[in-house]
Coordinates of C-alpha atoms in Angstrom, one line a residue:
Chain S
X21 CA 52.6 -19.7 16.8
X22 CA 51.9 -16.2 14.7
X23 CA 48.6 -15.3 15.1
X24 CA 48.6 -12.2 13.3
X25 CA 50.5 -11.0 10.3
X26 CA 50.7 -7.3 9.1
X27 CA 52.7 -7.7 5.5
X28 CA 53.6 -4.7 3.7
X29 CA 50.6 -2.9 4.8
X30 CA 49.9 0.7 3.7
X31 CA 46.7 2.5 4.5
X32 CA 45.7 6.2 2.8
X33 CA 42.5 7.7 4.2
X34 CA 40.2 9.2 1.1
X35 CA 40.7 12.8 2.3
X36 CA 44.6 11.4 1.2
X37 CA 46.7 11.1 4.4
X38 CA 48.7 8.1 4.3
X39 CA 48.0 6.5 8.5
X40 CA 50.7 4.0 7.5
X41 CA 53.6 2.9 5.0
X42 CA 54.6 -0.4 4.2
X43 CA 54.2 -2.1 7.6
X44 CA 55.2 -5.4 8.6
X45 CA 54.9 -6.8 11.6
X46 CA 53.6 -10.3 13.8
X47 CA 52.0 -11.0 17.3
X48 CA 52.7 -14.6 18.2
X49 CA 49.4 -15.9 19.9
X50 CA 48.4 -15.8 23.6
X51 CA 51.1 -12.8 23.4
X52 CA 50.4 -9.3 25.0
X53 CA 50.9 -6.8 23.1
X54 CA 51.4 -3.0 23.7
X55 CA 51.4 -0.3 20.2
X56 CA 52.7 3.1 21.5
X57 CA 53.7 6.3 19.3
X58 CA 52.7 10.0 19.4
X59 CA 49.5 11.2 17.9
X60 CA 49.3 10.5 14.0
X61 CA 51.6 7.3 14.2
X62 CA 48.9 5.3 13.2
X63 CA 48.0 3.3 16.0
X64 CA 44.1 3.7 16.3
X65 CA 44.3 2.9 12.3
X66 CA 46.0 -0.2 13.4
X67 CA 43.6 -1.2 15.7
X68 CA 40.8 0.0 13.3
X69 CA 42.7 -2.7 10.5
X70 CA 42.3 -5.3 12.7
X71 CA 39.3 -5.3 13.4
X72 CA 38.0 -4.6 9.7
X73 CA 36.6 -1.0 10.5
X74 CA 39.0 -0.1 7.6
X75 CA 40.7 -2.0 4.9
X76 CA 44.1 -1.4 4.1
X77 CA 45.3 0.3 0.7
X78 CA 47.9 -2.0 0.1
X79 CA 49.2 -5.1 1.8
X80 CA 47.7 -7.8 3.5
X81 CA 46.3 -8.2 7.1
X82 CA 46.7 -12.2 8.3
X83 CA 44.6 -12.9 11.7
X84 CA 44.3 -16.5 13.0
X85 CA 44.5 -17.9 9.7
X86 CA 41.7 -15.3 8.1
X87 CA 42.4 -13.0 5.9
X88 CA 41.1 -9.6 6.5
X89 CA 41.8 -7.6 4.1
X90 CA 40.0 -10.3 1.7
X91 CA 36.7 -10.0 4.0
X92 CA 33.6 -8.6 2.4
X93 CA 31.6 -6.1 4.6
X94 CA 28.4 -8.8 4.9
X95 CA 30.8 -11.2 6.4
X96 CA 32.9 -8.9 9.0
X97 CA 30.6 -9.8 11.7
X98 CA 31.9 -13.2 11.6
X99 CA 35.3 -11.5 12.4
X100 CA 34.1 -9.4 15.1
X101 CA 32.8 -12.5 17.0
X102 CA 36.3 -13.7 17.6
X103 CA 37.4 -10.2 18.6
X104 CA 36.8 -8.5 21.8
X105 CA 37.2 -4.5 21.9
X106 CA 37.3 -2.2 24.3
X107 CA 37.7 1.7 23.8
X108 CA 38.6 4.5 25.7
X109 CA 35.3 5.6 25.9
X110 CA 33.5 2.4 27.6
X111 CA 30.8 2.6 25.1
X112 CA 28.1 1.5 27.3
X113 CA 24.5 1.8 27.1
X114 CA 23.3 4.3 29.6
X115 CA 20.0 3.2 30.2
X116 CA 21.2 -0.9 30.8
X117 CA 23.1 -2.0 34.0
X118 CA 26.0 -3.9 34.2
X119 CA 24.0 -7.3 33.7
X120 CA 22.4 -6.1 30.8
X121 CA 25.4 -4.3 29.5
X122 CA 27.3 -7.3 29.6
X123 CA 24.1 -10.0 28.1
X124 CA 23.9 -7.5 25.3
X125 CA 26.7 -8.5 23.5
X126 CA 25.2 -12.1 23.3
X127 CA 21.7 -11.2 22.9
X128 CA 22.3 -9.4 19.6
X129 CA 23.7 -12.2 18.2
X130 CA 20.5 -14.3 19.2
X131 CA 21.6 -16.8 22.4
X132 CA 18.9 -18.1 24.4
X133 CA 18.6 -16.3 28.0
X134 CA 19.4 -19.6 29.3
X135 CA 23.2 -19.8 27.6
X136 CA 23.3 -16.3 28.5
X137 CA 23.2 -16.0 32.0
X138 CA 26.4 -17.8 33.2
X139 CA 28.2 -16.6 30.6
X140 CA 27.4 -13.0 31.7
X141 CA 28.0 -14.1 35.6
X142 CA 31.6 -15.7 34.8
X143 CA 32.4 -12.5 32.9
X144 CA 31.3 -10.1 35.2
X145 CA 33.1 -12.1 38.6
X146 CA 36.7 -12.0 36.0
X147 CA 36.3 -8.1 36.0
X148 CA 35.3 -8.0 39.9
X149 CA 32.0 -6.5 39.6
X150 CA 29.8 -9.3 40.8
X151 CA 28.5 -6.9 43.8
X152 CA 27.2 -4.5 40.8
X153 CA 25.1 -6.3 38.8
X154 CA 22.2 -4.3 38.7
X155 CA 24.1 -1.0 38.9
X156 CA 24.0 1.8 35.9
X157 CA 27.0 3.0 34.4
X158 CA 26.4 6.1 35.8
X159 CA 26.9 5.1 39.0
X160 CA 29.9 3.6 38.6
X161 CA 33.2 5.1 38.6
X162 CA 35.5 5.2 35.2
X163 CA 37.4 2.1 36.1
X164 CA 34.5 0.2 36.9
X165 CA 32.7 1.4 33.9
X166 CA 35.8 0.1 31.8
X167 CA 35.9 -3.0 33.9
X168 CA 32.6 -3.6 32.2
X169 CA 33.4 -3.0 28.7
X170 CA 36.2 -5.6 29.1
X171 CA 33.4 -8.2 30.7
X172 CA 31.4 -7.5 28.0
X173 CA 34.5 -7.7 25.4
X174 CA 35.8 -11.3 26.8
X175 CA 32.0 -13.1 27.6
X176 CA 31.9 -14.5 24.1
X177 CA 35.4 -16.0 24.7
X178 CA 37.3 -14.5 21.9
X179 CA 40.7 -15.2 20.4
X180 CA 42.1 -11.5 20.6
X181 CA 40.8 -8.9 23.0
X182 CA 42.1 -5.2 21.2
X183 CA 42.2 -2.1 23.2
X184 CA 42.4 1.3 22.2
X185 CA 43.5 3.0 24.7
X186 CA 41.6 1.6 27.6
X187 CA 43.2 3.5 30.0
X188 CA 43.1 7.0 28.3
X189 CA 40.4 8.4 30.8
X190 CA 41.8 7.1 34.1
X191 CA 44.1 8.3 36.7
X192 CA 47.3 6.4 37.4
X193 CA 45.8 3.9 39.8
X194 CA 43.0 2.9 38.1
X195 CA 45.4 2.0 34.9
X196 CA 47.2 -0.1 36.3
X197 CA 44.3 -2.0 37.5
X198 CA 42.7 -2.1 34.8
X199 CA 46.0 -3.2 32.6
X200 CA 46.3 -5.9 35.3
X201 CA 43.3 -7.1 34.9
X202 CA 43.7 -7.6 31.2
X203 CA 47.2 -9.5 31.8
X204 CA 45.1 -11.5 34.3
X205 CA 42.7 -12.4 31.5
X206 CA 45.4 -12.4 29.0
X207 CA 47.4 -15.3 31.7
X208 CA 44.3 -17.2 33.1
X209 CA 42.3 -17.7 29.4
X210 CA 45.0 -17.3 26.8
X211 CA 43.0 -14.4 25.3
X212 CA 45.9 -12.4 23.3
X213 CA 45.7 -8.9 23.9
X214 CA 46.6 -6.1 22.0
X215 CA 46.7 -2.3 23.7
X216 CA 47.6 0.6 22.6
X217 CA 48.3 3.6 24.6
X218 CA 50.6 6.3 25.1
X219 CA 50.8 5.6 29.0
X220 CA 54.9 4.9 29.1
X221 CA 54.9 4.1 32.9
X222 CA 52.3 1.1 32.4
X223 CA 54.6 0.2 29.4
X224 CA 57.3 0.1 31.5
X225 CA 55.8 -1.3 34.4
X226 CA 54.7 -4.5 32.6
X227 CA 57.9 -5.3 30.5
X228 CA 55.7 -7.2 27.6
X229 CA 56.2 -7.4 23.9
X230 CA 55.7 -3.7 22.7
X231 CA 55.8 -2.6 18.9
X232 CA 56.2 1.7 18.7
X233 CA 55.2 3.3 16.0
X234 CA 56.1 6.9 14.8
X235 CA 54.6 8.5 11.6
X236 CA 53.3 5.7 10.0
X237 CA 56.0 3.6 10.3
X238 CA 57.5 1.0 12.2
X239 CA 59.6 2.6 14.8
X240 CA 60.8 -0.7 16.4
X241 CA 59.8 -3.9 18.1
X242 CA 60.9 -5.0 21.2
X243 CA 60.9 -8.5 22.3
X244 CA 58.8 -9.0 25.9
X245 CA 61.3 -7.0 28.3
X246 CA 63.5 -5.2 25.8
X247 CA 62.0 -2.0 26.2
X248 CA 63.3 0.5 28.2
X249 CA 61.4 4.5 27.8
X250 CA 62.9 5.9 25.2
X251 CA 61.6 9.4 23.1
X252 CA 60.0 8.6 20.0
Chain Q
X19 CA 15.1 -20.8 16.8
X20 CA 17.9 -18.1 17.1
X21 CA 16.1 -16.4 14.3
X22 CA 12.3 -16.2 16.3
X23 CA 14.8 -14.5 19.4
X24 CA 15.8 -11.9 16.8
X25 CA 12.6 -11.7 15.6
X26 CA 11.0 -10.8 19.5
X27 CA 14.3 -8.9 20.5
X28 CA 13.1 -6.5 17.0
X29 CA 9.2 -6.4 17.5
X30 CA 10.2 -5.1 21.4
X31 CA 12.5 -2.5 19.9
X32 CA 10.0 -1.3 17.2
X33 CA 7.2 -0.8 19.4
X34 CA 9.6 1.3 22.1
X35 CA 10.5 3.1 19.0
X36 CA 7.4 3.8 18.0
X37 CA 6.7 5.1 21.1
X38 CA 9.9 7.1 21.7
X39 CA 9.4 9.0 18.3
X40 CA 5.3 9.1 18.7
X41 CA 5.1 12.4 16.7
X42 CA 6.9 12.0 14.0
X43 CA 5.6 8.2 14.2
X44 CA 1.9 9.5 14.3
X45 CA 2.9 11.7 11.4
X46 CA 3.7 8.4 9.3
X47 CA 0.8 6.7 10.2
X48 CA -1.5 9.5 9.3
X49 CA 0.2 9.4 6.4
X50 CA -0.5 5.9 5.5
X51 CA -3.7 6.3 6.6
X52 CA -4.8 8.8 4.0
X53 CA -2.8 6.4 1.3
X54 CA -4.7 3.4 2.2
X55 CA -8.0 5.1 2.1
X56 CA -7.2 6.1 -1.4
X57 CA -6.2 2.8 -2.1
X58 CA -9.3 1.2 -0.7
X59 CA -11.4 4.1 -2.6
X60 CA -9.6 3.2 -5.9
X61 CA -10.3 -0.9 -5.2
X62 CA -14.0 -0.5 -4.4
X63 CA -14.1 1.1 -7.6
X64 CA -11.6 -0.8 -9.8
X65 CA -13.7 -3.5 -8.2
X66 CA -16.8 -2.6 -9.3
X67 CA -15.8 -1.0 -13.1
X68 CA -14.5 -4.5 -13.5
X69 CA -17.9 -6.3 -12.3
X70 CA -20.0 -4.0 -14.2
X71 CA -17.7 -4.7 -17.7
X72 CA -18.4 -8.4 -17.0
X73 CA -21.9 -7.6 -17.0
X74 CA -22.0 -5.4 -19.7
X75 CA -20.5 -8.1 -21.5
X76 CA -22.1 -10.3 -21.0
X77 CA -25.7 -8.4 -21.9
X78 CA -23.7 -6.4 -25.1
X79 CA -24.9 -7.9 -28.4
X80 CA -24.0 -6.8 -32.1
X81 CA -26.8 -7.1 -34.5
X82 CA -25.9 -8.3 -38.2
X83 CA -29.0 -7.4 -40.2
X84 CA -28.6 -9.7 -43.2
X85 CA -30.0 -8.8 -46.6
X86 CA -32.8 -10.3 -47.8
X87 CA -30.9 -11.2 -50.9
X88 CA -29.0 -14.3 -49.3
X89 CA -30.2 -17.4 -49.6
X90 CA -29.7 -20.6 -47.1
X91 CA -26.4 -21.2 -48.1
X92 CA -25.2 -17.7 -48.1
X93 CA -26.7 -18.0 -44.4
X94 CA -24.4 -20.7 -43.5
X95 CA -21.5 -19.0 -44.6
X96 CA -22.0 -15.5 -43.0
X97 CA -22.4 -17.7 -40.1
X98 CA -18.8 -19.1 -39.9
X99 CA -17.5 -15.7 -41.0
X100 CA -18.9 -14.5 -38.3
X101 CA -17.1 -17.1 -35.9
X102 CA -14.0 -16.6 -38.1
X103 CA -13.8 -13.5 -36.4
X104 CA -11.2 -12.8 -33.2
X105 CA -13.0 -11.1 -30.8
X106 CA -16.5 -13.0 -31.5
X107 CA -17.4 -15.1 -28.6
X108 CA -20.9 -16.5 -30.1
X109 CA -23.0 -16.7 -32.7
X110 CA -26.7 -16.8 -32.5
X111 CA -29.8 -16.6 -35.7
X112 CA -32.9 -14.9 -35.6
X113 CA -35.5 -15.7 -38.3
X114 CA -37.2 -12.4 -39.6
X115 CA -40.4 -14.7 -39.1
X116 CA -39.7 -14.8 -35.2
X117 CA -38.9 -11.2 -34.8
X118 CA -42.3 -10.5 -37.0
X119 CA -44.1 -12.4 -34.2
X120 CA -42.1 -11.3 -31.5
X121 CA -43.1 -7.2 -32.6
X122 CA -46.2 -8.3 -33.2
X123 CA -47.0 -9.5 -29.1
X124 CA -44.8 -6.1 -28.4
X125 CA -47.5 -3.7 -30.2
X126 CA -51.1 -3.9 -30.9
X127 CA -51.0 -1.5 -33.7
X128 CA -48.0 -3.3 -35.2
X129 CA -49.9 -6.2 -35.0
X130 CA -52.7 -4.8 -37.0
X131 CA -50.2 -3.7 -40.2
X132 CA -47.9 -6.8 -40.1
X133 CA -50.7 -9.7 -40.4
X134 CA -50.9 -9.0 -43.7
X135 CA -47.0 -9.5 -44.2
X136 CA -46.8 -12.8 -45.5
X137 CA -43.8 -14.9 -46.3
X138 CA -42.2 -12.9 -49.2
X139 CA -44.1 -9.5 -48.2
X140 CA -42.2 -9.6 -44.8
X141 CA -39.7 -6.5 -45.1
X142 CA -37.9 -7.0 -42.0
X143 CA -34.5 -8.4 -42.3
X144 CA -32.9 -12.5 -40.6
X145 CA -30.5 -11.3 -38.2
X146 CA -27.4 -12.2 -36.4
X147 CA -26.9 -11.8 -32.5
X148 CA -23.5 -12.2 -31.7
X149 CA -21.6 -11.8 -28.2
X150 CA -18.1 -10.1 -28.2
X151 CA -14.6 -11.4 -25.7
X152 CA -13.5 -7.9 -24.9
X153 CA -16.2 -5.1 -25.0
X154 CA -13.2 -2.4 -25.7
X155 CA -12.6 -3.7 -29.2
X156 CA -16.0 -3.9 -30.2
X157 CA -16.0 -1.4 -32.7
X158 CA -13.7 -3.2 -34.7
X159 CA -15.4 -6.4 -34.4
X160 CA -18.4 -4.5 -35.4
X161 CA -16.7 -2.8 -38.9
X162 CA -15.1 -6.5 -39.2
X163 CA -18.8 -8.0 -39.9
X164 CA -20.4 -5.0 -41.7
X165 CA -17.6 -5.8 -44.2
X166 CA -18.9 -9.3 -44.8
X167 CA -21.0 -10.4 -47.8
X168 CA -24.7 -9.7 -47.3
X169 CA -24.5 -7.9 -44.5
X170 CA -26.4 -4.4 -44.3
X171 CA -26.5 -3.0 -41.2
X172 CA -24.7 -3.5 -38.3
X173 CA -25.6 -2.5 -34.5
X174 CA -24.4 -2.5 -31.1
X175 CA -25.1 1.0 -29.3
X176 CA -22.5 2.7 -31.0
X177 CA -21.0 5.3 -28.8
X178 CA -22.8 5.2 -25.3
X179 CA -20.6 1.9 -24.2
X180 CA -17.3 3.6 -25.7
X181 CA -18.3 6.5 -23.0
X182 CA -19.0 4.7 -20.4
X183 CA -15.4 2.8 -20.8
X184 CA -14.0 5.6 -20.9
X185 CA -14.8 7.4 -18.0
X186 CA -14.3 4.7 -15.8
X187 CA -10.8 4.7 -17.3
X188 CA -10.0 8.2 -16.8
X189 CA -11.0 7.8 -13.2
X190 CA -9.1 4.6 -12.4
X191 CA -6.0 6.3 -13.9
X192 CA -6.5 9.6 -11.6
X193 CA -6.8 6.9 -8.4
X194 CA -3.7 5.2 -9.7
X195 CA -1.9 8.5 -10.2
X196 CA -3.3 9.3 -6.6
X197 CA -2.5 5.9 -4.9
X198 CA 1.8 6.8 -6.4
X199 CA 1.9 10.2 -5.0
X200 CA 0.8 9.3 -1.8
X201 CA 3.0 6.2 -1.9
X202 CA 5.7 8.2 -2.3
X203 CA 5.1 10.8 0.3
X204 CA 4.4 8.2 2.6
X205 CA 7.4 6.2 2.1
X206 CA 9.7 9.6 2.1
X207 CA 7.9 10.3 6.1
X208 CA 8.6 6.3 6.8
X209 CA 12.2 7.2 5.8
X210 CA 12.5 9.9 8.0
X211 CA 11.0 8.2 11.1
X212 CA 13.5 5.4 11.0
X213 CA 16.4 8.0 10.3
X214 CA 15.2 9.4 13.4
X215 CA 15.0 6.3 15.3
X216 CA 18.3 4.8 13.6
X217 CA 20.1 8.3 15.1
X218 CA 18.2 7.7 18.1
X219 CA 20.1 4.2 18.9
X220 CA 23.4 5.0 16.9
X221 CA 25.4 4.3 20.3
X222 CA 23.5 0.9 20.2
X223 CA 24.0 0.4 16.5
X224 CA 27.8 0.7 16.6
X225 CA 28.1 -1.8 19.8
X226 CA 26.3 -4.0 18.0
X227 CA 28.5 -4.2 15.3
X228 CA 31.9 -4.3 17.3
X229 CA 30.4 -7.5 19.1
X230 CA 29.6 -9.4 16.4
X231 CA 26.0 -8.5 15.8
X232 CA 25.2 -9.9 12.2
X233 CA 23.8 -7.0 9.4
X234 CA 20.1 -8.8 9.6
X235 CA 20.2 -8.8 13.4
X236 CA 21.0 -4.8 12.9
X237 CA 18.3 -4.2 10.2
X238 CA 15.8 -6.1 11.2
X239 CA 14.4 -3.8 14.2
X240 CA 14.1 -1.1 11.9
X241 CA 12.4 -3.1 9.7
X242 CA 10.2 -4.8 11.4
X243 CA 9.4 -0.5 13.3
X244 CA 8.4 0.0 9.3
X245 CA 6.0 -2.6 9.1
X246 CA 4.4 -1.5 12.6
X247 CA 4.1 1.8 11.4
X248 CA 2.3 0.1 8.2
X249 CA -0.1 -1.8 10.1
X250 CA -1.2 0.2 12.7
X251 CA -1.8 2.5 9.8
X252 CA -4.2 -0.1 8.3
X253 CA -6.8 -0.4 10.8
X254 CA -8.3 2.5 10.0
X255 CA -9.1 2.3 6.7
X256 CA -9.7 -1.1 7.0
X257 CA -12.7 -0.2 9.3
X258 CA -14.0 2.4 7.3
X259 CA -13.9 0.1 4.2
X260 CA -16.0 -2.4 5.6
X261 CA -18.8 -0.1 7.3
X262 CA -18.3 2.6 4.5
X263 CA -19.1 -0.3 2.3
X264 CA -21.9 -2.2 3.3
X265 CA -23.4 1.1 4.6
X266 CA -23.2 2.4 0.9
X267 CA -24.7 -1.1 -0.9
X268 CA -27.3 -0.9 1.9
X269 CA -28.2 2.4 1.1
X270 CA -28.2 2.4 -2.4
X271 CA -30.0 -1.2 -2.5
X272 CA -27.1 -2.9 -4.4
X273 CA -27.4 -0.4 -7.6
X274 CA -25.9 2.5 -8.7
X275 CA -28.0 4.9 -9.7
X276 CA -29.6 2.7 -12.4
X277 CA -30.2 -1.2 -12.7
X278 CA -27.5 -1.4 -15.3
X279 CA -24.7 -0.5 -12.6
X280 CA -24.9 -3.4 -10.2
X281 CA -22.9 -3.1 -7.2
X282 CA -20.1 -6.2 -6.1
X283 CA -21.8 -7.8 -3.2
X284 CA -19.9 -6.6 0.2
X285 CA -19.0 -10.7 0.8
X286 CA -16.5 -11.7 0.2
X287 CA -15.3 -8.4 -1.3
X288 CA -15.1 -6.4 1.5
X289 CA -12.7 -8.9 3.4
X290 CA -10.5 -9.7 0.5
X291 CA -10.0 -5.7 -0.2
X292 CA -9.1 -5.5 3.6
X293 CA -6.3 -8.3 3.4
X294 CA -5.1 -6.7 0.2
X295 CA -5.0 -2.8 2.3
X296 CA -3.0 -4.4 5.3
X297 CA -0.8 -5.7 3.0
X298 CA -0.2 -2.7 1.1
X299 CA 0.2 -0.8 4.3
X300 CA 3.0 -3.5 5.7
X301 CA 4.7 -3.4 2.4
X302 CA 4.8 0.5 2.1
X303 CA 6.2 0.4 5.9
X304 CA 9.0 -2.0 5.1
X305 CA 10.4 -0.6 1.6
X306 CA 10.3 2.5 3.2
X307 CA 12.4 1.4 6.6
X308 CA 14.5 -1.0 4.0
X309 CA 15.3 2.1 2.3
X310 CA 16.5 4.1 5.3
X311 CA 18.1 1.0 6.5
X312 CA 20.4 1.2 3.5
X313 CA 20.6 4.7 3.3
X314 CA 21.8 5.6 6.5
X315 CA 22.7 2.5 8.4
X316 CA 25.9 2.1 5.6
X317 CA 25.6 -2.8 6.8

């Protein structure tokens, strides 16, 4: 079943750089999903499309039935609440712990403590980080900080979890654990998952549906398993 | 329900704001401070311009001196001439006979020279009393019956009330042109405060939004910091209006200067004013937070 649709999608910044031309292009739902290119194919503008941070110029951006590109900017929150993102970054707030890092995401949108708390818990235990609950992300080590951005990203059950480059501040190891823990989630909820990196050995590694990119334009799109490294 | 959560999660975050920022915060409040102290000056006076008006009115009377040429029936009709008139709100007669007697009890040596004044000997004049709606226009009103059949003279204290309206004008318009500036200034240090603040939690701000976080839940905090500043701002003058205020009709025994000048009693004055000063002060907190909100929160 197509869960999102990308249909003859251009987007020019204002400073006039055109980030991508005329693409088209569908993720079937529960699918994951890599997006690699080089720097300036437009992947982080693909991310940022889907998740309404940017509109598109032209074209028209499909996403579980909504349309995107139609969504005015009072109502993108109701978007965001079937999203979950994670960034390379963690974005976590340094002064919370893990617990609260991981509440705050449903606080803000007004739940009672009650609903919260095992909500939080089941999140948290998915990600493996139930022994630090009351730890500060600065005492935890990039995986683990990640590992919480991706609990906090999945506790309010979303359709599509998107990651921009998750993995871009970790060594080798840690990667892959974190990408296997997102194919856990992706396998054992259904979330679908969309990540874009520039990491070709995970790529490779997990043999799943991968759509490259290269100067704004759709490079190719390989079924799950089809791709094999090759130099964009 | 959801809403009251938002509404505790906000006050919590406002008053660590407040707290985080307490200089520039203190800056705002003292700010407001001197703003609603103006604004309490300029009610006590507005106040009391406007009881003292009422009274004037009320004790302000034209007198129509009519000529001793009109007879009953010329009487009659000056008399709903009179009340054709806009501004006139009532009409009263005086008999030259009465205001013969009533001179006469005033003065003994008046009383000597007018017993002799008999019925068509009597020089002095039947008048016409008459009360006025709005004490501004009474000038006109006044030309407006001097222009009537019979009438002679015409008098109301000609010049002394225009004065005294128009001072208290001037000086409610310099408080009002006070009260905006100081509005304005205020509202441009609010501004700044929650810029400060809204930099401050930027990295909060933008997770917000990427889970979800609706545009009210991310205004409101800064909103309700605005009002905070605005009402912590308010005790203060609020305070010294009320002791400032009955200490002043205490000293002064309820009179300015003169009897004429009565001053509003402090109850229920003093409390209404108050209600109206934290009000101002919440409102000047929020437009100003509502306008940094939109400026540089870009929901």
């Amino acid at each position: 079943m197509e869960f999102i649709r990308f249909k003859n999608v251009t987007k020019q910044y204002k400073n006039g750089v055109v980030a991508l031309y005329d693409l088209n292009l569908s993720i079937e739902k529960g699918d994951f999903c890599f997006i690699i290119g080089g720097s300036g194919s437009g992947k982080s503008t693909f991310t940022k499309l889907l998740y309404r941070e940017e509109k598109p110029t032209k074209g028209e951006i499909v996403l579980g039935g909504l349309k995107v590109n139609k969504l005015r900017n009072s109502n993108v929150y109701k978007l965001r609440r079937k999203l979950g993102i994670v960034f390379q970054d963690y974005r976590l707030l340094p002064k919370s712990n893990v617990y609260e890092n991981v509440a705050f995401a449903l606080e803000v949108m007004g739940e009672s403590k009650k609903d919260i708390r095992p909500k939080v818990l089941k999140a948290i235990e998915l990600v493996g980080l139930k022994s630090k609950l009351r730890d500060y992300p600065d005492n935890l080590s990039g995986g683990e900080q990640q590992r919480v951005a991706i609990a906090r990203a999945i506790v309010n059950n979303p359709k599509l979890l998107i990651c921009d480059e998750p993995t871009g501040n970790l060594d080798p190891a840690m990667s892959l654990e974190i990408v296997e823990l997102l194919d856990k989630i992706n396998k054992k909820v259904g979330t679908t998952v969309i990540m874009v990196t520039h990491d070709k050995e995970i790529v490779n590694h997990m043999k799943k549906h991968v759509i490259a990119l290269k100067d704004g334009h759709l490079f190719k799109d390989y079924k799950e398993g089809e791709y094999i490294d090759e130099v964009l | 329900m959801k809403f009251f959560r938002l509404l505790g999660r906000s006050v919590r975050d406002a008053f660590r704001s407040v707290g985080r920022n307490f200089s520039l915060s203190l800056a705002s409040i003292s700010c407001i401070i001197v703003t609603l102290l103006i604004i309490a000056l300029s009610i006590v006076i507005t106040y009391n311009v406007n009881n003292f008006s009422n009274d004037l009115k009320k004790d302000l009377t034209i007198v129509a001196f009519v000529s001793n040429d009109a007879d009953d029936t010329d009487l009659e009709k000056i008399k709903t001439n009179i009340e054709g008139i806009s501004n006139v709100h009532s009409v009263s007669f005086k008999d030259k006979k009465d205001i013969k007697a009533e001179m006469m009890e005033e003065d003994e040596s008046l009383k000597t020279a007018m017993s002799e004044w008999d019925e068509e000997s009597n020089p002095l004049q039947h008048t016409y009393l008459i009360k006025v709606d709005d004490i501004e226009k009474i000038g006109e009103t006044a030309t407006a019956i001097k222009n009537l059949d019979y009438i002679d003279v015409v008098k109301y204290g000609e010049g002394m009330v225009e004065q005294l309206v128009t001072v208290f004008k001037a000086v409610q318009k310099v408080a009002i042109v006070a009260v905006v500036a100081l509005v304005l200034m205020t509202m441009f240090l609010i501004v700044n405060t929650i810029k400060l603040t809204i930099f401050s939690r930027k990295r909060e701000i933008s997770i917000m939004r990427l889970v979800g976080a609706s545009n009210f839940a991310i205004k409101l905090p800064f909103v309700v910091e605005g009002m905070i500043l605005g009402f912590i701002g308010s005790i203060i003058p609020v305070f010294v209006l009320i002791y400032g205020y009955y200490s002043m009709y205490k000293y002064f025994g309820g009179k300015l200067f003169t009897d004429l000048i009565k001053l509003v009693s402090p109850e229920p004055f003093v409390y209404i004013a108050s209600l109206i000063i934290i009000g101002v002060g919440i409102l000047v907190g929020m437009m100003g937070s509502g306008r940094a909100v939109r400026k540089y929160l870009k929901v």
